[in-house]
mmCIF file of C-alpha atoms and ligand atoms in Angstrom:
data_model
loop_
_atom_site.group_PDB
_atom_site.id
_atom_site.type_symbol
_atom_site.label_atom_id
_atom_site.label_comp_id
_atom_site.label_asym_id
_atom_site.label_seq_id
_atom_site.Cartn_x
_atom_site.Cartn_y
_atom_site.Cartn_z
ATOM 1 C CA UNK A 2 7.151 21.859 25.988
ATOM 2 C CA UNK A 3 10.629 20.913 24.984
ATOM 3 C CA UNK A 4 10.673 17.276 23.290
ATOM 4 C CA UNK A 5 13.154 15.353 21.953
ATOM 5 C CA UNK A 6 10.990 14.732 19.551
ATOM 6 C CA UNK A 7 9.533 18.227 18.050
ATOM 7 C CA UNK A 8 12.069 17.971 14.791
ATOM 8 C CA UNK A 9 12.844 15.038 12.759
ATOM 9 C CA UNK A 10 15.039 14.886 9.771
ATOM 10 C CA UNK A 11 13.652 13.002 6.683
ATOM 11 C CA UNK A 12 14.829 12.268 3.162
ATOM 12 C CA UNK A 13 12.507 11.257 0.861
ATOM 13 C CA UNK A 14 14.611 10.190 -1.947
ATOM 14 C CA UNK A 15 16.360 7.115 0.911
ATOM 15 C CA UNK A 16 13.159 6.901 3.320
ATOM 16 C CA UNK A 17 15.235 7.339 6.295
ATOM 17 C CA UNK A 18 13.868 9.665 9.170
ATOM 18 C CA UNK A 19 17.714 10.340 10.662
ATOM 19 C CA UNK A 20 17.868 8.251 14.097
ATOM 20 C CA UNK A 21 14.443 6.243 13.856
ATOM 21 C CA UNK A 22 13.516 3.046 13.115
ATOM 22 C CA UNK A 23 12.511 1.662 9.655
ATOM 23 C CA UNK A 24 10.574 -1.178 8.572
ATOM 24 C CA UNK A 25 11.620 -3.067 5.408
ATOM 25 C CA UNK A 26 8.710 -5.207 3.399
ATOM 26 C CA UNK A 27 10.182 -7.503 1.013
ATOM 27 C CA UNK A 28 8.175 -9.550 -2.033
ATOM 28 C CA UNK A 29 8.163 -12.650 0.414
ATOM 29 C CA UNK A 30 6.485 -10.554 3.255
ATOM 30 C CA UNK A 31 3.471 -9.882 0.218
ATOM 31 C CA UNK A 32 2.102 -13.287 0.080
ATOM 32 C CA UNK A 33 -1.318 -13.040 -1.232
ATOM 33 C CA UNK A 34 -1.482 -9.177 -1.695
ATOM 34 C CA UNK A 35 -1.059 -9.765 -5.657
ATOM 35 C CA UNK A 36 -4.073 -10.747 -7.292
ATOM 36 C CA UNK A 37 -1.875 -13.437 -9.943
ATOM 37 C CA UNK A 38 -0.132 -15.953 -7.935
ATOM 38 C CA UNK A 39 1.167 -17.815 -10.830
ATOM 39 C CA UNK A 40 3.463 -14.385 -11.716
ATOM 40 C CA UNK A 41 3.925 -13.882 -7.654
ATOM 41 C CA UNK A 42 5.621 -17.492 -7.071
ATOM 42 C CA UNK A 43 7.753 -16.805 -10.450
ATOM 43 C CA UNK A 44 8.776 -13.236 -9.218
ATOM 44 C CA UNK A 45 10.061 -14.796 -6.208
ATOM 45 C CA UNK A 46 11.820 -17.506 -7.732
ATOM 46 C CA UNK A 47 13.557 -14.852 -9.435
ATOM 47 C CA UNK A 48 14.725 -12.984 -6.109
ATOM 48 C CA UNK A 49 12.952 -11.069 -2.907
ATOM 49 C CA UNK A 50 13.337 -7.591 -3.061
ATOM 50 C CA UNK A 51 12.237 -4.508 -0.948
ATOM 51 C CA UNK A 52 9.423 -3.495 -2.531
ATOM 52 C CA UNK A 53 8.490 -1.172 0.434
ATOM 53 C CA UNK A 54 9.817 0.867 3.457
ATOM 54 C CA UNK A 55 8.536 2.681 6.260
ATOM 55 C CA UNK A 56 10.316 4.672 8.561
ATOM 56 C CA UNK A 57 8.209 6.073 11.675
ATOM 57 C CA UNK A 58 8.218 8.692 14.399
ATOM 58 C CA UNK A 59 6.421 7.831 17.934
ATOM 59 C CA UNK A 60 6.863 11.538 19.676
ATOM 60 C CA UNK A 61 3.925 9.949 22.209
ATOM 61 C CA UNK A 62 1.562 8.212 22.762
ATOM 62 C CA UNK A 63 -1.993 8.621 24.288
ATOM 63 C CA UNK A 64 -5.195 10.622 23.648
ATOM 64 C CA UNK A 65 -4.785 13.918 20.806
ATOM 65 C CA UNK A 66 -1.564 12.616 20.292
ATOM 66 C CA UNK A 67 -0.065 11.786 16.608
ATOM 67 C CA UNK A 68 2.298 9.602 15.274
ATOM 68 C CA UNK A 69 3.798 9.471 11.733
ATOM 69 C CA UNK A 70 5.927 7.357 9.230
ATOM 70 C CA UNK A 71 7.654 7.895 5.512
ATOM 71 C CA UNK A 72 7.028 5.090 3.028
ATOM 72 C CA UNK A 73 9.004 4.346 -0.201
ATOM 73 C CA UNK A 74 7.685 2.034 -2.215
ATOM 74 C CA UNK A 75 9.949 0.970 -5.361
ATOM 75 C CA UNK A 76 8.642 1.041 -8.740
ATOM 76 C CA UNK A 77 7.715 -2.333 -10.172
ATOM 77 C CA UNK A 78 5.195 -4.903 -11.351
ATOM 78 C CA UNK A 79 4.424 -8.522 -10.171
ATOM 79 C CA UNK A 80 2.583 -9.766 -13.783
ATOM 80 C CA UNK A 81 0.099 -6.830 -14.570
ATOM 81 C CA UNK A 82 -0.122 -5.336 -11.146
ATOM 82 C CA UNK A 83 1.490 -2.711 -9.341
ATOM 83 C CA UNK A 84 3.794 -3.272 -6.331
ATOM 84 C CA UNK A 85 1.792 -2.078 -2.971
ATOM 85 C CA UNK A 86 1.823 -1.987 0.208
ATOM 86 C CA UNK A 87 0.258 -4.943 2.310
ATOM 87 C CA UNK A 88 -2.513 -2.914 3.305
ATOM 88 C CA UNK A 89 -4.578 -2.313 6.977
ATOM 89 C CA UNK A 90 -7.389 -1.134 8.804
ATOM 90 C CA UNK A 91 -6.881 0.730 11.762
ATOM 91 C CA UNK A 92 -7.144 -1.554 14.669
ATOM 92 C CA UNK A 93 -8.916 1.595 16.160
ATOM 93 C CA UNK A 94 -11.286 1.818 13.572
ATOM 94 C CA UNK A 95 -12.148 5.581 14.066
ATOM 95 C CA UNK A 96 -8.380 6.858 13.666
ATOM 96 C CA UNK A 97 -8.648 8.793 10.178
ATOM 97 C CA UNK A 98 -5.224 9.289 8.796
ATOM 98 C CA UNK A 99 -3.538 12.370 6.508
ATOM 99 C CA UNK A 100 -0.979 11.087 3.315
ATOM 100 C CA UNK A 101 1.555 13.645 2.068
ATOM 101 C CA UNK A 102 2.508 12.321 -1.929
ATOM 102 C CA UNK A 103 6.040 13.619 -1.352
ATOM 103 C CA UNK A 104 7.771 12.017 -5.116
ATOM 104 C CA UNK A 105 6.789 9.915 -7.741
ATOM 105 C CA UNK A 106 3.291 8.564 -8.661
ATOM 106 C CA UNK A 107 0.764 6.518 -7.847
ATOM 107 C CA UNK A 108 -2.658 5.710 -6.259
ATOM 108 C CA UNK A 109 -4.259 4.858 -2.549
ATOM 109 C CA UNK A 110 -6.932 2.721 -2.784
ATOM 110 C CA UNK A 111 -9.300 3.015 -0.392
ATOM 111 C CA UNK A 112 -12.646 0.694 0.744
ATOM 112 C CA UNK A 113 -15.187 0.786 3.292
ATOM 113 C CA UNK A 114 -14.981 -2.403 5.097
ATOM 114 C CA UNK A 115 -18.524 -2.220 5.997
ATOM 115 C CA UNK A 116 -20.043 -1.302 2.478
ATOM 116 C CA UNK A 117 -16.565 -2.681 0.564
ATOM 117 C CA UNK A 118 -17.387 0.797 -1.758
ATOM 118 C CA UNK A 119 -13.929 1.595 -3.343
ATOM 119 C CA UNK A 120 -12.250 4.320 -4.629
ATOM 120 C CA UNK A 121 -8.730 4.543 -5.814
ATOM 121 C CA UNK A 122 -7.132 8.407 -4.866
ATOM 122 C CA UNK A 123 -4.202 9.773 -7.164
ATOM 123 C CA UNK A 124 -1.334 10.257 -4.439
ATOM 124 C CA UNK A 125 1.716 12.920 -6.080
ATOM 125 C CA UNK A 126 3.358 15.642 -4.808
ATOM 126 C CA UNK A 127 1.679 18.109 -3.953
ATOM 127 C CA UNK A 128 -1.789 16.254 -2.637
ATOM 128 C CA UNK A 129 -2.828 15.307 0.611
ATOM 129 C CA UNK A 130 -5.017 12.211 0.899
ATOM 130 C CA UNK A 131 -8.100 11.854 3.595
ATOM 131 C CA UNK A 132 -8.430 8.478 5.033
ATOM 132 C CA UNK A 133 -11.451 8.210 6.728
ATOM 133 C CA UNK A 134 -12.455 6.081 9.746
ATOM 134 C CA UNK A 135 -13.294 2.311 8.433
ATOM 135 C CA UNK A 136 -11.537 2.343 5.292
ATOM 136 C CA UNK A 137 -8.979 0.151 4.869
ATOM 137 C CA UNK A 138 -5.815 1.348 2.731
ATOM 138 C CA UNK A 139 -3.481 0.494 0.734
ATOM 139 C CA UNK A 140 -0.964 2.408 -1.412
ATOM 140 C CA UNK A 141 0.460 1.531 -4.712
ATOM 141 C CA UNK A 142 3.492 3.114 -7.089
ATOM 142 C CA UNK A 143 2.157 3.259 -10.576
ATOM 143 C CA UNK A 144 5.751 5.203 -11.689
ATOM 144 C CA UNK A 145 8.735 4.262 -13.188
ATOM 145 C CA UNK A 146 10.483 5.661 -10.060
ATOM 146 C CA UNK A 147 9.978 5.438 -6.477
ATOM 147 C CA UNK A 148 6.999 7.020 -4.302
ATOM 148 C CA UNK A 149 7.176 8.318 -1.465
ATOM 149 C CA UNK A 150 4.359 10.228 0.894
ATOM 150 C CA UNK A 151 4.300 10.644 4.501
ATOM 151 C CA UNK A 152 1.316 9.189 6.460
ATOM 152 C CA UNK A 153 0.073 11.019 9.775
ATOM 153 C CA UNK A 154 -2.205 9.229 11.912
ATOM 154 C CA UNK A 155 -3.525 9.259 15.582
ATOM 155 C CA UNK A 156 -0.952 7.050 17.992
ATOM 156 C CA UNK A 157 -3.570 5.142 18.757
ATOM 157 C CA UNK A 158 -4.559 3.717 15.388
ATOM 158 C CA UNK A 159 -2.413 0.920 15.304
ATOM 159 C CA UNK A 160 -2.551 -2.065 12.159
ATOM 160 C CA UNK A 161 -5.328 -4.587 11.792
ATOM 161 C CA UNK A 162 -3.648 -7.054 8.452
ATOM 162 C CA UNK A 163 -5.479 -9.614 9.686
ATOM 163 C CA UNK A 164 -8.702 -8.940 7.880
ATOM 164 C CA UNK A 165 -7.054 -7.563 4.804
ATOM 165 C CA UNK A 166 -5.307 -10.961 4.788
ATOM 166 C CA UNK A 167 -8.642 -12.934 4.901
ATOM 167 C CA UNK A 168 -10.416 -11.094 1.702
ATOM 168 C CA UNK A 169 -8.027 -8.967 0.290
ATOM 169 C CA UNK A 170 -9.425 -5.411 -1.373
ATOM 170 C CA UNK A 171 -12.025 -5.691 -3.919
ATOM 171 C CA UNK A 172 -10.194 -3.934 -6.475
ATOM 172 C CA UNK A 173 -6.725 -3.832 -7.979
ATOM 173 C CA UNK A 174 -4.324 -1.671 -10.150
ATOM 174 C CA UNK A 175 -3.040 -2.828 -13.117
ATOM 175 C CA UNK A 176 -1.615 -1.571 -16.070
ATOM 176 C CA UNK A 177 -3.064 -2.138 -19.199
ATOM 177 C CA UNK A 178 -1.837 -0.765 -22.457
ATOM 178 C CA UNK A 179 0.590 1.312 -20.712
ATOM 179 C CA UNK A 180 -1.525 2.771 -18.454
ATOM 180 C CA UNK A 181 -2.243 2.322 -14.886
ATOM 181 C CA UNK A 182 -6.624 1.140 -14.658
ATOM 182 C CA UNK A 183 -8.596 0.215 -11.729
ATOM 183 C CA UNK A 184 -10.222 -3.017 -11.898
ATOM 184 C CA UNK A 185 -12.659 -5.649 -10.168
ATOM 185 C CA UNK A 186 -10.491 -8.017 -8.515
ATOM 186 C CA UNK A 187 -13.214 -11.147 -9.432
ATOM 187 C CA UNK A 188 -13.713 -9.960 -12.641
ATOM 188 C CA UNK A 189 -9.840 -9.366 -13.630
ATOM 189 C CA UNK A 190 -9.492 -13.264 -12.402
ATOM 190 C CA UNK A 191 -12.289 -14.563 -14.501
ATOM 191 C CA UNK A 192 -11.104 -12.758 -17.826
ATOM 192 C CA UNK A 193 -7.721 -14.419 -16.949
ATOM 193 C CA UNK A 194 -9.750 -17.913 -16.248
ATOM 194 C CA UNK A 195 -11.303 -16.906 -19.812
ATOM 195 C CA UNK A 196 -8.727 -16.585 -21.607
ATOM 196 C CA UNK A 197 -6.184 -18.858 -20.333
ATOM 197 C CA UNK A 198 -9.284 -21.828 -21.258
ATOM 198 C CA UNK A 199 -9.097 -19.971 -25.157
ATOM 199 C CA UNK A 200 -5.857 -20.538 -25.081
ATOM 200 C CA UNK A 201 -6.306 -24.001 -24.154
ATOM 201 C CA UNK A 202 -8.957 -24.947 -26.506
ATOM 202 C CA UNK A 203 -6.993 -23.304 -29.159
ATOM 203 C CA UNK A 204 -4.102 -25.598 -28.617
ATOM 204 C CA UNK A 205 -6.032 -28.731 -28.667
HETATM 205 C C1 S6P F 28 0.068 3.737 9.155
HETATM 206 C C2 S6P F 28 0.157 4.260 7.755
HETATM 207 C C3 S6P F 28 1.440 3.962 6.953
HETATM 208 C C4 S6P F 28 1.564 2.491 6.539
HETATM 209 C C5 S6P F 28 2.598 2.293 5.437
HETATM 210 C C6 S6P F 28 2.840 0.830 5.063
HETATM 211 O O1 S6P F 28 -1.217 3.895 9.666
HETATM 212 O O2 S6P F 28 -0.991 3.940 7.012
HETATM 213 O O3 S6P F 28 2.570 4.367 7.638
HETATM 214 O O4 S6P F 28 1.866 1.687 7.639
HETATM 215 O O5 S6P F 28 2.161 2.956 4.278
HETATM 216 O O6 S6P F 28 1.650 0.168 4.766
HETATM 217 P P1 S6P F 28 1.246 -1.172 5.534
HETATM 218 O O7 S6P F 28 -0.114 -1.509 5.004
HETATM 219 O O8 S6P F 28 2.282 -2.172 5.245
HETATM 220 O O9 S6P F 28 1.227 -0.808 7.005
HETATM 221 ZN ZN1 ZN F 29 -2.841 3.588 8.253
#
């Protein structure tokens, strides 16, 4: 029964866990995660920053047993959208997972990857976030200060980016007047397509 591992000291305010390891994901590692790529390449002509970091604990690892990690993600926008997180499946699809909102606001969008249904979850302080088997995640700061949540999932799960990379999620978080609004990924391109040809016409 005694671990090394039972305790673990985190601070949500730097996203350290005292004496583990943490992962740092800067604009360049986001390559195709934001839906405008025009305001993505300008963004990162302007500088790469952190946007995200996670900070894990492995206690062990094997069958019942649970692993868990602390993710800041700054606040921030690259054109209209929200910065996120890159995004997975579970590469063991039927590992569910438990988020903690520990500080600041924002949203986790889930989506079936067999139906691509989608729902985007309010993650805060003081809710707990179910993600269920299949559904790939990703989770997004829609404040004006960091967010940070704790995520606790079997130590089996492990990351599958690979087919988030391919297609992407179906839906993405914007703001729009001020407010943070969930929208259809092909739709929010072709009102962009839309207008940008207005604009175009209206100049010639
Ligand atoms: C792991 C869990 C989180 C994420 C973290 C970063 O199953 O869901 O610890 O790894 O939120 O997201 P991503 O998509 O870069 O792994
Ligand atoms: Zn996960």
């Amino acid at each position: 029964m005694i671990h090394t591992e039972l305790l673990s000291f985190f601070d949500q305010n730097t996203g350290v866990i005292k004496g583990r390891p943490t992962v740092e994901r800067r604009l360049s590692d986001l390559r195709s995660s934001f839906v405008d790529e025009n305001a993505y390449e300008t963004a990162l002509n302007a500088g790469d920053p952190i946007i995200y970091t996670v900070a894990s604990v492995e206690p062990a690892t094997g069958p019942g047993q649970l692993h868990y990690g602390l993710g800041i993600i700054m606040p921030g926008k690259v054109g209209d959208e929200y910065y996120l997180t890159k995004g997975h499946l579970h590469a063991w699809r039927e590992a569910a997972e438990l988020y903690f909102g520990l500080s600041g606001q924002g949203f986790m969008l889930l989506e079936d990857e067999h139906s691509g249904q989608s729902i985007a979850i309010p993650l805060a302080p003081g809710s707990a976030v179910y993600v269920p088997a299949h559904a790939a995640h990703r989770t997004i700061n829609t404040g004006t200060v960091p967010l940070s949540y704790l995520g606790v999932y079997p130590s089996e799960a492990g990351h599958d980016y690979g087919a988030i990379a391919n297609r992407n999620f179906g839906s993405v978080v914007i703001e729009h007047e001020g407010k943070p609004v969930v929208v259809d990924r092909r739709q929010y391109l072709n009102d962009r397509t839309a207008a940008s040809n207005t604009e175009t016409a209206e100049k010639n």
